[in-house]
């Protein structure tokens, strides 16, 4: 069974930075693209970023381009997202998910709150 | 950006009844569409991809159909565990992936 476990969320001040991690198990990690999707409180889903299986290809939503950096360590079966210049609009539950077209499965999510 | 519009926003259905959820895209998707179910406090779960292919482990009462810009998720006979929010998502305009605003299926 594939399992994805996010960590690294928390409270951060506006303009601050945070790095989220997603540890994967139950799959041959280095053969799958991985993605991050977020959900603001009480709102819908928003694709954030994806990374190819090798890590060479990285892709971003316009809303985070230039501020977020996705990466992966295939030796650790882990994908990351480095989030800089955070604003209130980035407050959300961040989900890690397997895939780049559709997403399956998803992790349980980690909450990022941007507030002073 | 492809805009995804789901209707209705809220669907009230009695257990055992059929539910029909709609998803409209601002341009043709060539069946590059997925559906997800999300229950309160849980992560989304993939139901359908390729507009009509059920994901692994998804019951046969869930079916997807459609083409072009119009897609439908049908739940043939609602069970108690099916009351949730459902989202459609396009991947035709990759990597600019977009989701619909969701349809909440509630107990009538």
Short mmCIF file of N, CA, C and O in Angstrom, two decimals, chain A residues 22-84:
data_model
loop_
_atom_site.label_atom_id
_atom_site.label_comp_id
_atom_site.label_asym_id
_atom_site.label_seq_id
_atom_site.Cartn_x
_atom_site.Cartn_y
_atom_site.Cartn_z
N UNK A 22 7.56 15.31 2.29
CA UNK A 22 6.59 14.23 2.09
C UNK A 22 7.37 12.93 1.90
O UNK A 22 8.07 12.76 0.89
N UNK A 23 7.27 12.07 2.89
CA UNK A 23 7.97 10.78 2.84
C UNK A 23 7.04 9.72 2.27
O UNK A 23 5.91 9.56 2.75
N UNK A 24 7.52 9.02 1.28
CA UNK A 24 6.71 8.01 0.59
C UNK A 24 7.17 6.61 0.95
O UNK A 24 8.36 6.37 1.21
N UNK A 25 6.23 5.68 0.96
CA UNK A 25 6.55 4.27 1.17
C UNK A 25 5.57 3.42 0.37
O UNK A 25 4.49 3.89 -0.02
N UNK A 26 5.99 2.18 0.09
CA UNK A 26 5.10 1.27 -0.62
C UNK A 26 5.09 1.42 -2.12
O UNK A 26 4.21 0.88 -2.79
N UNK A 27 6.06 2.13 -2.66
CA UNK A 27 6.15 2.32 -4.10
C UNK A 27 7.61 2.46 -4.51
O UNK A 27 8.47 2.77 -3.67
N UNK A 28 7.85 2.25 -5.81
CA UNK A 28 9.18 2.51 -6.36
C UNK A 28 9.24 3.99 -6.67
O UNK A 28 8.87 4.45 -7.75
N UNK A 29 9.67 4.73 -5.66
CA UNK A 29 9.51 6.19 -5.65
C UNK A 29 10.12 6.85 -6.88
O UNK A 29 9.53 7.76 -7.45
N UNK A 30 11.29 6.38 -7.30
CA UNK A 30 12.00 7.07 -8.37
C UNK A 30 11.43 6.84 -9.76
O UNK A 30 12.01 7.27 -10.76
N UNK A 31 10.25 6.19 -9.82
CA UNK A 31 9.59 6.00 -11.11
C UNK A 31 8.33 6.84 -11.26
O UNK A 31 7.64 6.77 -12.28
N UNK A 32 8.02 7.63 -10.24
CA UNK A 32 6.78 8.40 -10.26
C UNK A 32 7.02 9.89 -10.12
O UNK A 32 7.81 10.33 -9.27
N UNK A 33 6.29 10.68 -10.91
CA UNK A 33 6.21 12.11 -10.65
C UNK A 33 5.43 12.32 -9.36
O UNK A 33 4.58 11.50 -8.99
N UNK A 34 5.71 13.42 -8.69
CA UNK A 34 5.04 13.75 -7.45
C UNK A 34 4.56 15.20 -7.51
O UNK A 34 5.11 16.02 -8.25
N UNK A 35 3.53 15.49 -6.74
CA UNK A 35 2.92 16.82 -6.80
C UNK A 35 2.53 17.31 -5.42
O UNK A 35 2.41 16.52 -4.48
N UNK A 36 2.33 18.62 -5.34
CA UNK A 36 1.74 19.26 -4.16
C UNK A 36 0.45 19.96 -4.59
O UNK A 36 0.42 20.64 -5.62
N UNK A 37 -0.58 19.79 -3.78
CA UNK A 37 -1.88 20.42 -3.99
C UNK A 37 -2.28 21.04 -2.66
O UNK A 37 -2.07 20.43 -1.61
N UNK A 38 -2.85 22.22 -2.68
CA UNK A 38 -3.23 22.85 -1.42
C UNK A 38 -4.72 23.18 -1.39
O UNK A 38 -5.39 23.24 -2.41
N UNK A 39 -5.19 23.39 -0.16
CA UNK A 39 -6.60 23.69 0.06
C UNK A 39 -6.70 24.72 1.18
O UNK A 39 -6.43 24.40 2.34
N UNK A 40 -7.08 25.93 0.82
CA UNK A 40 -7.29 26.96 1.83
C UNK A 40 -8.49 26.58 2.70
O UNK A 40 -9.37 25.85 2.26
N UNK A 41 -8.53 27.06 3.92
CA UNK A 41 -9.62 26.68 4.84
C UNK A 41 -10.99 26.94 4.23
O UNK A 41 -11.29 28.05 3.80
N UNK A 42 -11.81 25.90 4.17
CA UNK A 42 -13.16 26.01 3.66
C UNK A 42 -13.27 26.21 2.16
O UNK A 42 -14.36 26.48 1.65
N UNK A 43 -12.16 26.07 1.45
CA UNK A 43 -12.14 26.32 0.00
C UNK A 43 -11.86 25.05 -0.78
O UNK A 43 -11.74 23.96 -0.22
N UNK A 44 -11.72 25.22 -2.10
CA UNK A 44 -11.46 24.08 -2.98
C UNK A 44 -9.98 23.77 -3.11
O UNK A 44 -9.15 24.28 -2.36
N UNK A 45 -9.69 22.92 -4.07
CA UNK A 45 -8.33 22.42 -4.27
C UNK A 45 -7.60 23.26 -5.31
O UNK A 45 -8.19 23.71 -6.30
N UNK A 46 -6.31 23.45 -5.09
CA UNK A 46 -5.46 24.22 -6.00
C UNK A 46 -4.15 23.47 -6.23
O UNK A 46 -3.41 23.23 -5.27
N UNK A 47 -3.86 23.11 -7.47
CA UNK A 47 -2.56 22.51 -7.79
C UNK A 47 -1.47 23.55 -7.56
O UNK A 47 -1.61 24.70 -7.96
N UNK A 48 -0.38 23.10 -6.94
CA UNK A 48 0.72 24.01 -6.59
C UNK A 48 1.95 23.74 -7.44
O UNK A 48 2.52 24.65 -8.05
N UNK A 49 2.39 22.46 -7.48
CA UNK A 49 3.66 22.17 -8.13
C UNK A 49 3.78 20.68 -8.38
O UNK A 49 3.18 19.87 -7.66
N UNK A 50 4.58 20.32 -9.39
CA UNK A 50 4.86 18.92 -9.69
C UNK A 50 6.33 18.77 -10.05
O UNK A 50 6.97 19.73 -10.49
N UNK A 51 6.84 17.57 -9.86
CA UNK A 51 8.23 17.27 -10.19
C UNK A 51 8.28 15.91 -10.88
O UNK A 51 7.56 14.98 -10.51
N UNK A 52 9.11 15.82 -11.89
CA UNK A 52 9.23 14.56 -12.64
C UNK A 52 9.90 13.49 -11.78
O UNK A 52 10.46 13.77 -10.72
N UNK A 53 9.85 12.26 -12.26
CA UNK A 53 10.41 11.14 -11.51
C UNK A 53 11.91 11.32 -11.24
O UNK A 53 12.40 10.99 -10.16
N UNK A 54 12.61 11.87 -12.21
CA UNK A 54 14.06 12.07 -12.06
C UNK A 54 14.40 13.31 -11.27
O UNK A 54 15.51 13.45 -10.76
N UNK A 55 13.43 14.23 -11.20
CA UNK A 55 13.67 15.50 -10.54
C UNK A 55 14.13 16.60 -11.48
O UNK A 55 14.26 17.74 -11.06
N UNK A 56 14.34 16.24 -12.74
CA UNK A 56 14.84 17.23 -13.70
C UNK A 56 13.76 18.24 -14.06
O UNK A 56 14.02 19.44 -14.17
N UNK A 57 12.53 17.76 -14.24
CA UNK A 57 11.44 18.64 -14.62
C UNK A 57 10.67 19.14 -13.40
O UNK A 57 10.24 18.33 -12.56
N UNK A 58 10.52 20.45 -13.28
CA UNK A 58 9.74 21.03 -12.19
C UNK A 58 8.73 22.01 -12.77
O UNK A 58 9.03 22.71 -13.75
N UNK A 59 7.55 22.06 -12.18
CA UNK A 59 6.45 22.82 -12.73
C UNK A 59 5.69 23.49 -11.58
O UNK A 59 5.53 22.91 -10.51
N UNK A 60 5.21 24.73 -11.85
CA UNK A 60 4.60 25.52 -10.79
C UNK A 60 3.34 26.23 -11.27
O UNK A 60 3.25 26.66 -12.43
N UNK A 61 2.40 26.40 -10.35
CA UNK A 61 1.28 27.28 -10.60
C UNK A 61 1.79 28.72 -10.63
O UNK A 61 2.76 29.06 -9.95
N UNK A 62 1.12 29.55 -11.41
CA UNK A 62 1.54 30.95 -11.49
C UNK A 62 1.53 31.61 -10.12
O UNK A 62 2.34 32.51 -9.85
N UNK A 63 0.61 31.19 -9.26
CA UNK A 63 0.46 31.82 -7.94
C UNK A 63 1.66 31.61 -7.02
O UNK A 63 1.82 32.34 -6.04
N UNK A 64 2.51 30.63 -7.34
CA UNK A 64 3.66 30.34 -6.46
C UNK A 64 4.99 30.42 -7.20
O UNK A 64 6.05 30.31 -6.57
N UNK A 65 4.94 30.62 -8.51
CA UNK A 65 6.16 30.64 -9.31
C UNK A 65 7.09 31.73 -8.83
O UNK A 65 6.67 32.87 -8.58
N UNK A 66 8.35 31.36 -8.65
CA UNK A 66 9.34 32.32 -8.17
C UNK A 66 9.45 32.37 -6.66
O UNK A 66 10.39 32.96 -6.12
N UNK A 67 8.49 31.79 -5.96
CA UNK A 67 8.51 31.78 -4.48
C UNK A 67 8.69 30.37 -3.92
O UNK A 67 9.28 30.20 -2.86
N UNK A 68 8.14 29.39 -4.60
CA UNK A 68 8.20 27.99 -4.15
C UNK A 68 9.18 27.22 -5.03
O UNK A 68 9.30 27.47 -6.23
N UNK A 69 9.86 26.26 -4.40
CA UNK A 69 10.76 25.37 -5.12
C UNK A 69 10.49 23.93 -4.71
O UNK A 69 10.59 23.59 -3.52
N UNK A 70 10.16 23.11 -5.68
CA UNK A 70 9.92 21.69 -5.42
C UNK A 70 11.22 20.93 -5.71
O UNK A 70 11.96 21.28 -6.63
N UNK A 71 11.46 19.90 -4.92
CA UNK A 71 12.65 19.07 -5.13
C UNK A 71 12.35 17.68 -4.59
O UNK A 71 11.33 17.45 -3.93
N UNK A 72 13.26 16.75 -4.86
CA UNK A 72 13.08 15.40 -4.35
C UNK A 72 14.42 14.77 -4.12
O UNK A 72 15.43 15.12 -4.76
N UNK A 73 14.44 13.82 -3.18
CA UNK A 73 15.62 13.02 -2.90
C UNK A 73 15.21 11.57 -3.08
O UNK A 73 14.55 11.00 -2.19
N UNK A 74 15.53 11.00 -4.21
CA UNK A 74 15.10 9.63 -4.49
C UNK A 74 15.80 8.60 -3.61
O UNK A 74 15.32 7.48 -3.48
N UNK A 75 16.91 8.97 -3.00
CA UNK A 75 17.57 8.05 -2.07
C UNK A 75 16.83 7.98 -0.73
O UNK A 75 17.02 7.02 0.03
N UNK A 76 16.01 8.98 -0.48
CA UNK A 76 15.24 9.03 0.77
C UNK A 76 13.73 8.87 0.53
O UNK A 76 12.95 9.00 1.47
N UNK A 77 13.33 8.68 -0.73
CA UNK A 77 11.91 8.54 -1.07
C UNK A 77 11.10 9.72 -0.52
O UNK A 77 10.01 9.54 0.05
N UNK A 78 11.62 10.91 -0.71
CA UNK A 78 11.01 12.10 -0.14
C UNK A 78 10.95 13.22 -1.17
O UNK A 78 11.91 13.43 -1.93
N UNK A 79 9.84 13.94 -1.16
CA UNK A 79 9.69 15.13 -1.99
C UNK A 79 9.51 16.32 -1.05
O UNK A 79 8.94 16.19 0.04
N UNK A 80 10.02 17.45 -1.48
CA UNK A 80 9.99 18.66 -0.66
C UNK A 80 9.35 19.81 -1.44
O UNK A 80 9.32 19.80 -2.66
N UNK A 81 8.91 20.81 -0.69
CA UNK A 81 8.61 22.09 -1.29
C UNK A 81 9.12 23.17 -0.35
O UNK A 81 8.75 23.21 0.83
N UNK A 82 10.00 23.98 -0.87
CA UNK A 82 10.53 25.13 -0.13
C UNK A 82 9.65 26.32 -0.47
O UNK A 82 9.51 26.66 -1.66
N UNK A 83 9.07 26.94 0.56
CA UNK A 83 8.14 28.03 0.34
C UNK A 83 8.73 29.32 0.94
O UNK A 83 8.97 29.37 2.15
N UNK A 84 8.95 30.32 0.10
CA UNK A 84 9.51 31.59 0.54
C UNK A 84 8.51 32.71 0.31
O UNK A 84 7.53 32.55 -0.42
#
